[in-house]
Short mmCIF file of C-alpha atoms and ligand atoms in Angstrom, two decimals:
data_model
loop_
_atom_site.label_atom_id
_atom_site.label_comp_id
_atom_site.label_asym_id
_atom_site.label_seq_id
_atom_site.Cartn_x
_atom_site.Cartn_y
_atom_site.Cartn_z
CA UNK A 7 -4.58 -23.49 -17.83
CA UNK A 8 -4.49 -22.90 -21.54
CA UNK A 9 -2.51 -19.65 -21.70
CA UNK A 10 0.92 -18.80 -20.51
CA UNK A 11 1.46 -16.53 -17.56
CA UNK A 12 1.98 -12.82 -17.95
CA UNK A 13 3.54 -10.53 -15.42
CA UNK A 14 1.09 -8.78 -13.17
CA UNK A 15 2.39 -5.41 -14.38
CA UNK A 16 1.46 -6.20 -17.94
CA UNK A 17 -1.90 -7.34 -16.80
CA UNK A 18 -2.52 -4.12 -14.89
CA UNK A 19 -1.42 -1.99 -17.77
CA UNK A 20 -3.91 -3.80 -19.84
CA UNK A 21 -6.64 -3.46 -17.28
CA UNK A 22 -6.32 0.21 -16.65
CA UNK A 23 -4.85 1.63 -19.81
CA UNK A 24 -6.33 -0.55 -22.46
CA UNK A 25 -10.05 -0.22 -22.25
CA UNK A 26 -10.37 -3.05 -24.74
CA UNK A 27 -9.89 -5.53 -21.92
CA UNK A 28 -12.90 -5.64 -19.74
CA UNK A 29 -15.22 -2.90 -20.65
CA UNK A 30 -16.46 -4.39 -23.86
CA UNK A 31 -18.12 -7.53 -22.60
CA UNK A 32 -21.80 -7.59 -22.52
CA UNK A 33 -23.29 -10.62 -24.18
CA UNK A 34 -22.50 -14.26 -23.75
CA UNK A 35 -21.84 -15.19 -27.35
CA UNK A 36 -18.53 -13.93 -28.76
CA UNK A 37 -15.39 -15.77 -27.56
CA UNK A 38 -12.83 -13.77 -25.65
CA UNK A 39 -10.05 -12.38 -27.77
CA UNK A 40 -6.72 -13.96 -27.00
CA UNK A 41 -5.28 -10.96 -25.23
CA UNK A 42 -8.21 -10.71 -22.87
CA UNK A 43 -8.08 -14.40 -22.16
CA UNK A 44 -4.40 -14.17 -21.41
CA UNK A 45 -5.01 -11.39 -18.92
CA UNK A 46 -7.73 -13.26 -17.08
CA UNK A 47 -5.64 -16.39 -17.13
CA UNK A 48 -2.58 -14.60 -15.76
CA UNK A 49 -4.55 -13.16 -12.86
CA UNK A 50 -6.05 -16.50 -11.92
CA UNK A 51 -2.63 -18.16 -12.24
CA UNK A 52 -1.11 -15.55 -9.98
CA UNK A 53 -3.70 -16.12 -7.27
CA UNK A 54 -3.24 -19.89 -7.47
CA UNK A 55 0.52 -19.64 -7.49
CA UNK A 56 0.88 -17.21 -4.60
CA UNK A 57 -2.11 -18.19 -2.48
CA UNK A 58 -1.79 -16.57 0.93
CA UNK A 59 0.99 -14.26 -0.27
CA UNK A 60 -0.98 -13.04 -3.30
CA UNK A 61 -1.07 -9.26 -3.14
CA UNK A 62 2.52 -9.04 -1.86
CA UNK A 63 4.26 -10.94 -4.65
CA UNK A 64 4.48 -8.05 -7.07
CA UNK A 65 7.51 -6.01 -8.04
CA UNK A 66 6.70 -3.16 -5.67
CA UNK A 67 7.10 -5.35 -2.59
CA UNK A 68 9.96 -7.40 -4.02
CA UNK A 69 12.00 -4.26 -4.55
CA UNK A 70 11.62 -2.97 -0.98
CA UNK A 71 14.61 -3.07 1.35
CA UNK A 72 13.77 -5.30 4.26
CA UNK A 73 13.55 -3.12 7.33
CA UNK A 74 13.42 -3.53 11.08
CA UNK A 75 10.11 -1.98 12.09
CA UNK A 76 8.83 -1.46 15.61
CA UNK A 77 5.10 -0.99 15.94
CA UNK A 78 4.04 0.12 19.38
CA UNK A 79 0.32 -0.17 19.96
CA UNK A 80 -2.49 -0.91 22.40
CA UNK A 81 -0.54 0.27 25.48
CA UNK A 82 -3.39 0.30 28.01
CA UNK A 83 -2.98 1.59 31.54
CA UNK A 84 -2.72 -0.92 34.35
CA UNK A 85 -5.27 -0.87 37.14
CA UNK A 86 -7.67 0.68 34.65
CA UNK A 87 -10.18 -0.81 32.28
CA UNK A 88 -9.32 -1.17 28.64
CA UNK A 89 -11.31 1.55 26.89
CA UNK A 90 -12.35 2.17 23.34
CA UNK A 91 -9.25 4.29 22.55
CA UNK A 92 -7.05 1.33 23.45
CA UNK A 93 -9.28 -0.89 21.34
CA UNK A 94 -8.71 1.41 18.37
CA UNK A 95 -4.97 1.40 18.95
CA UNK A 96 -5.00 -2.41 19.15
CA UNK A 97 -7.03 -2.87 15.96
CA UNK A 98 -5.08 -0.29 13.94
CA UNK A 99 -1.65 -1.33 15.24
CA UNK A 100 -2.40 -4.97 14.58
CA UNK A 101 -3.53 -4.30 10.99
CA UNK A 102 -0.47 -2.15 10.29
CA UNK A 103 1.85 -4.79 11.75
CA UNK A 104 0.19 -7.44 9.56
CA UNK A 105 0.73 -5.34 6.46
CA UNK A 106 4.41 -4.74 7.33
CA UNK A 107 4.92 -8.43 8.05
CA UNK A 108 3.29 -9.42 4.77
CA UNK A 109 5.53 -6.91 3.00
CA UNK A 110 8.48 -8.91 4.33
CA UNK A 111 9.77 -6.59 7.03
CA UNK A 112 11.15 -7.69 10.36
CA UNK A 113 8.41 -6.44 12.68
CA UNK A 114 8.54 -6.18 16.45
CA UNK A 115 5.15 -5.56 18.07
CA UNK A 116 5.50 -3.72 21.35
CA UNK A 117 2.91 -3.09 24.02
CA UNK A 118 4.01 -0.23 26.28
CA UNK A 119 1.80 -0.33 29.35
CA UNK A 120 0.92 2.78 31.28
CA UNK A 121 2.18 1.25 34.50
CA UNK A 122 3.93 4.13 36.23
CA UNK A 123 3.08 7.46 37.78
CA UNK A 124 1.81 9.01 40.94
CA UNK A 125 -1.66 7.55 40.31
CA UNK A 126 -0.38 4.12 41.39
CA UNK A 127 0.78 5.53 44.70
CA UNK A 128 -2.64 7.09 45.17
CA UNK A 129 -4.28 3.80 44.27
CA UNK A 130 -2.21 1.90 46.85
CA UNK A 131 -3.28 4.38 49.53
CA UNK A 132 -6.89 4.28 48.32
CA UNK A 133 -6.92 0.50 48.50
CA UNK A 134 -6.20 0.58 52.23
CA UNK A 135 -9.41 2.54 52.66
CA UNK A 136 -11.76 1.34 49.93
CA UNK A 137 -10.25 -1.95 48.77
CA UNK A 138 -11.61 -5.45 49.12
CA UNK A 139 -9.32 -8.45 48.51
CA UNK A 140 -12.18 -10.67 47.37
CA UNK A 141 -13.32 -8.17 44.71
CA UNK A 142 -9.71 -7.63 43.70
CA UNK A 143 -9.31 -11.34 43.02
CA UNK A 144 -12.57 -11.75 41.12
CA UNK A 145 -12.64 -8.66 38.94
CA UNK A 146 -9.37 -6.80 39.43
CA UNK A 147 -9.63 -4.08 36.83
CA UNK A 148 -13.18 -3.07 37.68
CA UNK A 149 -12.40 -2.99 41.37
CA UNK A 150 -9.12 -1.08 41.01
CA UNK A 151 -10.86 1.37 38.74
CA UNK A 152 -13.62 1.92 41.31
CA UNK A 153 -11.09 2.45 44.07
CA UNK A 154 -9.13 4.88 41.93
CA UNK A 155 -12.21 6.95 41.08
CA UNK A 156 -12.99 7.33 44.80
CA UNK A 157 -9.48 8.11 45.99
CA UNK A 158 -8.63 10.55 43.21
CA UNK A 159 -11.83 12.46 43.88
CA UNK A 160 -10.82 12.69 47.51
CA UNK A 161 -7.27 13.78 46.63
CA UNK A 162 -8.64 16.70 44.61
CA UNK A 163 -9.73 18.45 47.77
CA UNK A 164 -7.34 16.86 50.28
CA UNK A 165 -3.78 18.10 49.88
CA UNK A 166 -2.56 15.97 52.73
CA UNK A 167 -3.67 12.84 50.88
CA UNK A 168 -2.02 14.10 47.72
CA UNK A 169 1.24 14.79 49.56
CA UNK A 170 1.14 11.33 51.07
CA UNK A 171 0.82 9.85 47.58
CA UNK A 172 3.67 12.04 46.38
CA UNK A 173 5.89 10.75 49.16
CA UNK A 174 4.96 7.14 48.41
CA UNK A 175 5.66 7.68 44.71
CA UNK A 176 9.11 9.07 45.53
CA UNK A 177 9.80 5.85 47.43
CA UNK A 178 8.53 3.80 44.52
CA UNK A 179 10.86 5.64 42.15
CA UNK A 180 13.75 4.80 44.46
CA UNK A 181 12.83 1.12 44.18
CA UNK A 182 11.64 0.62 47.78
CA UNK A 183 10.24 -2.94 47.80
CA UNK A 184 7.58 -2.25 50.38
CA UNK A 185 6.30 0.76 48.49
CA UNK A 186 6.20 -1.32 45.31
CA UNK A 187 4.21 -4.23 46.71
CA UNK A 188 0.70 -3.14 45.78
CA UNK A 189 1.83 -1.77 42.43
CA UNK A 190 3.39 -5.16 41.57
CA UNK A 191 0.19 -7.01 42.40
CA UNK A 192 -1.98 -4.61 40.37
CA UNK A 193 0.40 -4.91 37.44
CA UNK A 194 0.33 -8.71 37.44
CA UNK A 195 -3.45 -8.89 37.73
CA UNK A 196 -3.89 -6.31 34.98
CA UNK A 197 -1.54 -8.07 32.58
CA UNK A 198 -3.40 -11.36 33.11
CA UNK A 199 -6.67 -9.71 32.22
CA UNK A 200 -5.21 -7.87 29.21
CA UNK A 201 -3.80 -11.16 27.94
CA UNK A 202 -7.28 -12.68 28.04
CA UNK A 203 -8.58 -9.79 25.94
CA UNK A 204 -5.74 -10.04 23.41
CA UNK A 205 -6.29 -13.75 23.15
CA UNK A 206 -9.95 -13.15 22.44
CA UNK A 207 -9.06 -10.59 19.78
CA UNK A 208 -6.36 -12.84 18.26
CA UNK A 209 -3.67 -10.21 18.84
CA UNK A 210 -0.14 -11.07 19.95
CA UNK A 211 2.89 -9.00 20.98
CA UNK A 212 6.61 -9.67 20.77
CA UNK A 213 7.34 -7.47 23.76
CA UNK A 214 5.13 -6.43 26.65
CA UNK A 215 6.88 -3.70 28.56
CA UNK A 216 5.81 -0.47 30.20
CA UNK A 217 6.76 2.92 31.51
CA UNK A 218 7.94 1.40 34.80
CA UNK A 219 10.84 -0.26 33.00
CA UNK A 220 12.37 3.07 32.01
CA UNK A 221 12.50 5.02 35.26
CA UNK A 222 16.23 4.63 35.80
CA UNK A 223 17.02 5.30 32.14
CA UNK A 224 14.80 8.39 32.26
CA UNK A 225 16.99 9.69 35.09
CA UNK A 226 20.01 9.05 32.87
CA UNK A 227 18.33 11.04 30.08
CA UNK A 228 17.88 13.97 32.45
CA UNK A 229 21.57 13.85 33.34
CA UNK A 230 22.55 13.92 29.65
CA UNK A 231 20.16 16.78 28.94
CA UNK A 232 21.61 18.73 31.80
CA UNK A 233 25.24 18.03 30.86
CA UNK A 234 24.43 19.12 27.29
CA UNK A 235 23.15 22.40 28.80
CA UNK A 236 19.73 21.87 27.31
CA UNK A 237 17.74 22.54 30.49
CA UNK A 238 16.55 25.64 32.26
CA UNK A 239 15.28 25.66 35.85
CA UNK A 240 12.00 27.38 36.65
CA UNK A 241 11.32 29.38 39.80
CA UNK A 242 9.34 26.46 41.23
CA UNK A 243 12.28 24.11 40.69
CA UNK A 244 10.88 22.26 37.65
CA UNK A 245 13.20 21.81 34.67
CA UNK A 246 12.31 22.62 31.09
CA UNK A 247 13.82 22.06 27.68
CA UNK A 248 13.64 24.56 24.82
CA UNK A 249 12.60 22.90 21.57
CA UNK A 250 12.00 26.06 19.55
CA UNK A 251 14.64 25.01 17.02
CA UNK A 252 13.14 21.59 16.46
CA UNK A 253 11.52 20.78 13.15
CA UNK A 254 9.13 18.49 15.03
CA UNK A 255 7.43 21.36 16.82
CA UNK A 256 4.85 23.29 14.82
CA UNK A 257 3.22 25.67 17.33
CA UNK A 258 4.72 28.50 19.38
CA UNK A 259 2.82 28.22 22.65
CA UNK A 260 5.12 27.87 25.69
CA UNK A 261 3.60 24.51 26.66
CA UNK A 262 4.39 23.25 23.17
CA UNK A 263 7.88 24.67 22.76
CA UNK A 264 9.25 24.35 26.29
CA UNK A 265 7.88 21.23 27.96
CA UNK A 266 8.73 20.32 31.54
CA UNK A 267 11.04 17.31 31.70
CA UNK A 268 11.51 17.09 35.47
CA UNK A 269 9.30 18.02 38.41
CA UNK A 270 10.78 19.79 41.40
CA UNK A 271 10.82 16.57 43.45
CA UNK A 272 12.94 14.96 40.71
CA UNK A 273 10.46 12.17 39.90
CA UNK A 274 10.30 11.16 36.24
CA UNK A 275 7.54 12.08 33.78
CA UNK A 276 5.61 10.34 30.98
CA UNK A 277 7.62 12.44 28.51
CA UNK A 278 11.08 11.53 29.78
CA UNK A 279 10.21 7.86 30.21
CA UNK A 280 9.16 7.82 26.55
CA UNK A 281 12.46 9.42 25.52
CA UNK A 282 14.33 6.75 27.50
CA UNK A 283 12.24 3.93 26.00
CA UNK A 284 12.95 5.18 22.45
CA UNK A 285 16.72 5.36 23.09
CA UNK A 286 16.62 1.87 24.57
CA UNK A 287 14.75 0.50 21.56
CA UNK A 288 17.18 2.07 19.14
CA UNK A 289 20.10 0.61 21.08
CA UNK A 290 18.52 -2.86 21.04
CA UNK A 291 16.96 -3.01 17.62
CA UNK A 292 18.56 -0.19 15.63
CA UNK A 293 15.20 0.08 13.92
CA UNK A 294 14.66 1.60 10.50
CA UNK A 295 11.24 2.76 11.54
CA UNK A 296 9.27 3.04 14.73
CA UNK A 297 5.54 3.63 14.65
CA UNK A 298 3.46 4.71 17.65
CA UNK A 299 -0.30 4.24 17.45
CA UNK A 300 -2.36 6.35 19.85
CA UNK A 301 -5.26 8.73 19.67
CA UNK A 302 -4.56 12.09 18.08
CA UNK A 303 -4.56 13.99 21.36
CA UNK A 304 -1.06 12.62 22.01
CA UNK A 305 0.34 14.15 18.86
CA UNK A 306 2.06 17.01 20.67
CA UNK A 307 3.48 14.59 23.23
CA UNK A 308 5.16 12.53 20.50
CA UNK A 309 6.47 15.59 18.67
CA UNK A 310 8.08 16.60 21.96
CA UNK A 311 9.53 13.11 22.50
CA UNK A 312 11.01 13.20 18.99
CA UNK A 313 12.15 16.81 19.45
CA UNK A 314 14.03 15.94 22.66
CA UNK A 315 15.73 12.98 20.98
CA UNK A 316 16.72 15.23 18.11
CA UNK A 317 18.05 17.90 20.52
CA UNK A 318 20.16 15.20 22.19
CA UNK A 319 21.87 14.71 18.84
CA UNK A 320 20.43 11.37 17.74
CA UNK A 321 20.54 11.48 13.96
CA UNK A 322 17.88 8.76 13.69
CA UNK A 323 15.45 11.10 15.44
CA UNK A 324 15.42 13.99 13.00
CA UNK A 325 12.31 14.73 11.02
CA UNK A 326 14.23 14.18 7.77
CA UNK A 327 15.40 10.70 8.80
CA UNK A 328 11.74 9.64 8.62
CA UNK A 329 12.22 6.84 11.14
CA UNK A 330 9.86 8.04 13.84
CA UNK A 331 6.17 8.06 13.06
CA UNK A 332 3.18 8.83 15.23
CA UNK A 333 -0.14 7.63 13.90
CA UNK A 334 -2.82 9.64 15.66
CA UNK A 335 -6.34 8.37 15.22
CA UNK A 336 -9.67 10.10 15.79
CA UNK A 337 -12.05 9.59 18.68
CA UNK A 338 -15.18 7.58 19.02
CA UNK A 339 -17.54 10.43 19.79
CA UNK A 340 -20.46 8.76 21.49
CA UNK A 341 -18.54 6.48 23.83
CA UNK A 342 -19.07 7.99 27.24
CA UNK A 343 -21.29 6.42 29.82
CA UNK A 344 -23.93 8.47 31.60
CA UNK A 345 -21.58 8.96 34.51
CA UNK A 346 -19.14 10.55 32.08
CA UNK A 347 -16.71 7.64 32.19
CA UNK A 348 -15.35 5.87 29.15
CA UNK A 349 -17.01 2.70 27.87
CA UNK A 350 -14.95 -0.43 28.27
CA UNK A 351 -13.95 -3.00 25.72
CA UNK A 352 -15.12 -5.98 27.72
CA UNK A 353 -18.63 -4.50 27.88
CA UNK A 354 -18.56 -3.72 24.17
CA UNK A 355 -17.45 -7.24 23.26
CA UNK A 356 -20.05 -8.82 25.53
CA UNK A 357 -22.78 -6.61 24.13
CA UNK A 358 -21.73 -7.29 20.53
CA UNK A 359 -21.84 -11.03 21.17
CA UNK A 360 -25.26 -10.86 22.80
CA UNK A 361 -26.57 -8.79 19.90
CA UNK A 362 -25.16 -11.11 17.24
CA UNK A 363 -26.73 -14.08 19.03
CA UNK A 364 -30.08 -12.31 19.31
CA UNK A 365 -29.97 -11.30 15.69
CA UNK A 366 -29.40 -14.89 14.63
CA UNK A 367 -32.31 -16.11 16.72
CA UNK A 368 -34.63 -13.52 15.27
CA UNK A 369 -33.61 -13.78 11.65
CA UNK A 370 -32.32 -17.23 11.04
CA UNK A 371 -33.43 -20.43 12.65
CA UNK A 372 -31.60 -22.74 10.24
CA UNK A 373 -28.21 -21.90 11.60
CA UNK A 374 -28.90 -22.26 15.28
CA UNK A 375 -27.37 -25.74 15.45
CA UNK A 376 -24.05 -24.82 13.82
CA UNK A 377 -20.96 -26.48 15.27
CA UNK A 378 -18.69 -24.34 17.34
CA UNK A 379 -21.26 -21.61 17.58
CA UNK A 380 -19.41 -19.62 20.21
CA UNK A 381 -16.35 -19.33 17.99
CA UNK A 382 -18.56 -18.17 15.12
CA UNK A 383 -20.44 -15.61 17.20
CA UNK A 384 -17.26 -14.23 18.79
CA UNK A 385 -15.72 -13.81 15.37
CA UNK A 386 -18.76 -12.22 13.80
CA UNK A 387 -18.97 -9.72 16.65
CA UNK A 388 -15.28 -8.96 16.41
CA UNK A 389 -15.36 -8.60 12.63
CA UNK A 390 -18.29 -6.19 12.93
CA UNK A 391 -16.38 -4.12 15.48
CA UNK A 392 -13.03 -4.16 13.68
CA UNK A 393 -14.48 -3.20 10.30
CA UNK A 394 -16.63 -0.48 11.82
CA UNK A 395 -13.45 0.91 13.32
CA UNK A 396 -11.28 0.70 10.20
CA UNK A 397 -13.79 1.97 7.71
CA UNK A 398 -12.61 5.56 7.41
CA UNK A 399 -9.38 7.56 7.35
CA UNK A 400 -7.73 7.07 10.74
CA UNK A 401 -7.70 10.76 11.67
CA UNK A 402 -11.49 11.02 11.44
CA UNK A 403 -13.65 10.87 14.55
CA UNK A 404 -16.63 8.58 14.28
CA UNK A 405 -19.85 7.59 15.96
CA UNK A 406 -20.30 4.09 17.23
CA UNK A 407 -23.31 2.44 15.56
CA UNK A 408 -24.67 -0.96 16.52
CA UNK A 409 -26.65 -1.09 13.28
CA UNK A 410 -23.46 -0.82 11.24
CA UNK A 411 -21.63 -3.33 13.42
CA UNK A 412 -24.37 -5.94 13.16
CA UNK A 413 -25.32 -5.48 9.53
CA UNK A 414 -24.61 -8.44 7.27
CA UNK A 415 -25.38 -6.42 4.14
CA UNK A 416 -23.57 -3.69 2.20
CA UNK A 417 -20.26 -2.24 3.35
CA UNK A 418 -20.06 -3.78 6.78
CA UNK A 419 -17.82 -6.31 8.48
CA UNK A 420 -20.28 -9.14 8.91
CA UNK A 421 -21.06 -8.88 5.18
CA UNK A 422 -17.42 -9.84 4.49
CA UNK A 423 -17.88 -12.96 6.60
CA UNK A 424 -21.19 -13.67 4.92
CA UNK A 425 -19.60 -13.51 1.45
CA UNK A 426 -16.68 -15.66 2.54
CA UNK A 427 -19.09 -18.30 3.88
CA UNK A 428 -21.20 -18.23 0.72
CA UNK A 429 -18.12 -18.89 -1.39
CA UNK A 430 -17.02 -21.69 0.90
CA UNK A 431 -20.44 -23.27 0.78
CA UNK A 432 -20.51 -22.99 -3.01
CA UNK A 433 -17.24 -24.91 -3.24
CA UNK A 434 -18.56 -27.59 -0.91
CA UNK A 435 -22.00 -28.01 -2.40
CA UNK A 436 -21.88 -27.27 -6.12
CA UNK A 437 -21.05 -30.83 -7.12
CA UNK A 438 -18.11 -29.76 -9.31
CA UNK A 439 -14.56 -30.47 -8.21
CA UNK A 440 -12.01 -27.73 -8.18
CA UNK A 441 -9.51 -28.04 -11.01
CA UNK A 442 -6.82 -25.64 -12.19
CA UNK A 443 -7.12 -26.89 -15.73
CA UNK A 444 -9.97 -24.80 -17.04
CA UNK A 445 -11.10 -23.39 -20.34
CA UNK A 446 -10.67 -19.68 -19.73
CA UNK A 447 -12.89 -18.70 -22.65
CA UNK A 448 -15.80 -19.95 -20.57
CA UNK A 449 -15.49 -16.90 -18.35
CA UNK A 450 -16.75 -14.62 -21.06
CA UNK A 451 -19.42 -12.73 -19.19
CA UNK A 452 -19.41 -9.20 -17.85
CA UNK A 453 -19.97 -10.13 -14.17
CA UNK A 454 -17.18 -12.72 -14.24
CA UNK A 455 -14.82 -10.34 -16.03
CA UNK A 456 -15.67 -7.63 -13.57
CA UNK A 457 -14.83 -10.02 -10.75
CA UNK A 458 -11.48 -10.89 -12.30
CA UNK A 459 -10.72 -7.22 -12.75
CA UNK A 460 -11.55 -6.65 -9.10
CA UNK A 461 -9.27 -9.53 -8.05
CA UNK A 462 -6.46 -8.05 -10.11
CA UNK A 463 -6.73 -4.77 -8.18
CA UNK A 464 -5.89 -6.40 -4.87
CA UNK A 465 -2.14 -5.83 -5.36
CA UNK A 466 -2.76 -2.14 -5.81
CA UNK A 467 -4.91 -2.05 -2.67
CA UNK A 468 -2.19 -3.71 -0.57
CA UNK A 469 0.43 -1.38 -1.98
CA UNK A 470 -1.64 1.72 -1.26
CA UNK A 471 -2.44 0.50 2.24
CA UNK A 472 1.26 -0.04 2.85
CA UNK A 473 2.22 3.38 1.49
CA UNK A 474 -0.47 5.35 3.29
CA UNK A 475 -0.74 3.23 6.47
CA UNK A 476 -4.51 3.57 6.09
CA UNK A 477 -6.25 0.21 6.59
CA UNK A 478 -9.46 1.75 5.22
CA UNK A 479 -7.95 1.53 1.71
CA UNK A 480 -7.85 -2.24 2.01
CA UNK A 481 -11.23 -2.51 3.69
CA UNK A 482 -12.99 -0.41 1.05
CA UNK A 483 -11.35 -2.54 -1.60
CA UNK A 484 -12.74 -5.67 0.10
CA UNK A 485 -16.22 -4.18 0.08
CA UNK A 486 -15.92 -3.60 -3.69
CA UNK A 487 -14.66 -7.13 -4.10
CA UNK A 488 -17.66 -8.50 -2.20
CA UNK A 489 -19.97 -6.48 -4.35
CA UNK A 490 -18.40 -7.95 -7.51
CA UNK A 491 -18.57 -11.45 -5.99
CA UNK A 492 -22.21 -11.20 -5.17
CA UNK A 493 -23.13 -9.86 -8.62
CA UNK A 494 -21.18 -12.69 -10.24
CA UNK A 495 -22.79 -15.27 -7.97
CA UNK A 496 -26.23 -14.12 -9.01
CA UNK A 497 -25.41 -14.00 -12.73
CA UNK A 498 -23.21 -17.08 -13.03
CA UNK A 499 -24.53 -20.40 -11.81
CA UNK A 500 -21.96 -23.06 -11.02
CA UNK A 501 -24.39 -25.86 -10.30
CA UNK A 502 -26.38 -27.47 -13.11
CA UNK A 503 -24.44 -25.95 -16.02
CA UNK A 504 -22.05 -27.48 -18.54
CA UNK A 505 -18.96 -29.07 -16.88
CA UNK A 506 -16.38 -26.79 -18.52
CA UNK A 507 -18.38 -23.72 -17.64
CA UNK A 508 -18.93 -24.90 -14.10
CA UNK A 509 -15.21 -25.63 -13.57
CA UNK A 510 -14.12 -22.26 -14.94
CA UNK A 511 -16.55 -20.36 -12.76
CA UNK A 512 -15.76 -22.39 -9.70
CA UNK A 513 -12.05 -21.68 -10.04
CA UNK A 514 -12.76 -18.01 -10.40
CA UNK A 515 -14.90 -17.97 -7.25
CA UNK A 516 -12.22 -19.94 -5.46
CA UNK A 517 -9.67 -17.24 -6.35
CA UNK A 518 -12.06 -14.58 -5.13
CA UNK A 519 -12.31 -16.36 -1.79
CA UNK A 520 -8.52 -16.60 -1.51
CA UNK A 521 -8.20 -12.86 -2.03
CA UNK A 522 -11.06 -12.00 0.31
CA UNK A 523 -9.57 -14.25 3.02
CA UNK A 524 -6.11 -12.72 2.56
CA UNK A 525 -7.46 -9.22 2.97
CA UNK A 526 -9.59 -10.11 5.96
CA UNK A 527 -6.65 -11.70 7.77
CA UNK A 528 -4.52 -8.59 7.17
CA UNK A 529 -7.15 -6.51 8.91
CA UNK A 530 -7.07 -8.82 11.90
CA UNK A 531 -10.28 -10.80 11.32
CA UNK A 532 -10.58 -14.58 10.99
CA UNK A 533 -12.43 -15.56 7.81
CA UNK A 534 -15.19 -18.05 8.67
CA UNK A 535 -16.34 -20.99 6.55
CA UNK A 536 -19.77 -21.26 8.15
CA UNK A 537 -21.93 -18.83 10.05
N1 LIG B 1 -0.71 4.37 28.11
C1 LIG B 1 -0.94 5.51 27.28
C2 LIG B 1 -2.41 5.92 27.35
O1 LIG B 1 -3.24 5.12 27.64
C3 LIG B 1 -0.59 5.27 25.85
C4 LIG B 1 0.87 5.04 25.63
C5 LIG B 1 1.29 5.33 24.25
N2 LIG B 1 2.67 5.06 24.00
C6 LIG B 1 3.69 5.76 24.41
N3 LIG B 1 4.89 5.34 24.07
N4 LIG B 1 3.56 6.84 25.09
O2 LIG B 1 -2.73 7.05 27.06
#
């Protein structure tokens, strides 16, 4: 490289404040002025030097204190199918964890299964009547779900059945082995199936736990609350806590301000188990930040969890401490089946794969003999789904659209893969070898300069994504990058031009691919070389 490196900050200042830099290129004849060449050179050098960590090497990330961060996400319910809300939580939580990891924090990814509650007692009773061991073995979640739908319908009108479940649940809470037998089996089978899904999605966890692990601690929490005189007993025997003083609570409705923390039969609740799990995590990890990723409807629940922790006197749980964060995402509006049930991830993944395969058959015969086609199709389908999900501000609801998921053009996931593959193929087939020693003045061309400018903005995109915890910031940046790449690929031939020109352009496209790949991996997709 013919020019010495500049700091990225200087480069940015030049890019955004000094319009001299990029705006004034239009024709291919005048050589770049030194300052402009230095800027372009510094950006390319930075990408080459930092490679996979480019975008997190800048001052902003270097100056951060390294924190212990817990990200709790996915958290499906056992004995139930994994639905689109859990898919959203998995995709969003995974992307946020990746960004925190890349920023250098010590991240612990936690999956907190919904594996406790009276519904599991009802399910055990229902299984005696409607269950089939063969079906349970072959397709556990579907079968358990079917059984649960039947038995819960029955329990709605049959108080005797409901009371029986209540009694069984009380035994389960006391740890009675016999009462726990069916629950244990359902839990194991569910976890096995969830693991298959996570494996398919390329998502891993550091801890897989669940509500069931915090029953005893939740009872301890109730004792502390009571000894701190924070509880009042209702006429029906249930106990409530008054959170009207808490800065976490915004509304003034009784159900918001004074939640029930204990039923009259003294079994634990979702709310108190969550309080116990948070205390346990702080004791084990003394985290600087804990992030919960669920759909927005649980916002009040988490404000109550945080409010109870604050009322118990934990200074890490105050609003001001800023350590507890609930990320509430919007709903997928058109994801109900005709029977009114949710649509399940396995069906969505299968359908996406079938559609991608069909699309390839209809539109492209050349690629049908690609190696490892299953891997390619799975990843295209997943990329389409992930990017469709992350495209907008998290709080927004959205409509599921197969056209958007499958599109390989414009601002859609498969288009990212398509661009990545085109760049890879260019490097393989252009006949020029990649060298770092290029003549930067060769890049004098508005499309190339625009591409370099776009590459230089990646650091700002990662920083903004980190600060806002909005993966859409990064994704929209990647769409702009792809747009710049494709314009530059049309305008700037690499094959069949002068050697110096070819080498300079190739290096620039190589840097673009590095950045695109980095961004795609952060979002939880696997960049493909061929499709
Ligand atoms: N299992 C719950 C559900 O499916 C989500 C759990 C969220 N996390 C938590 N700590 N409460 O709705």
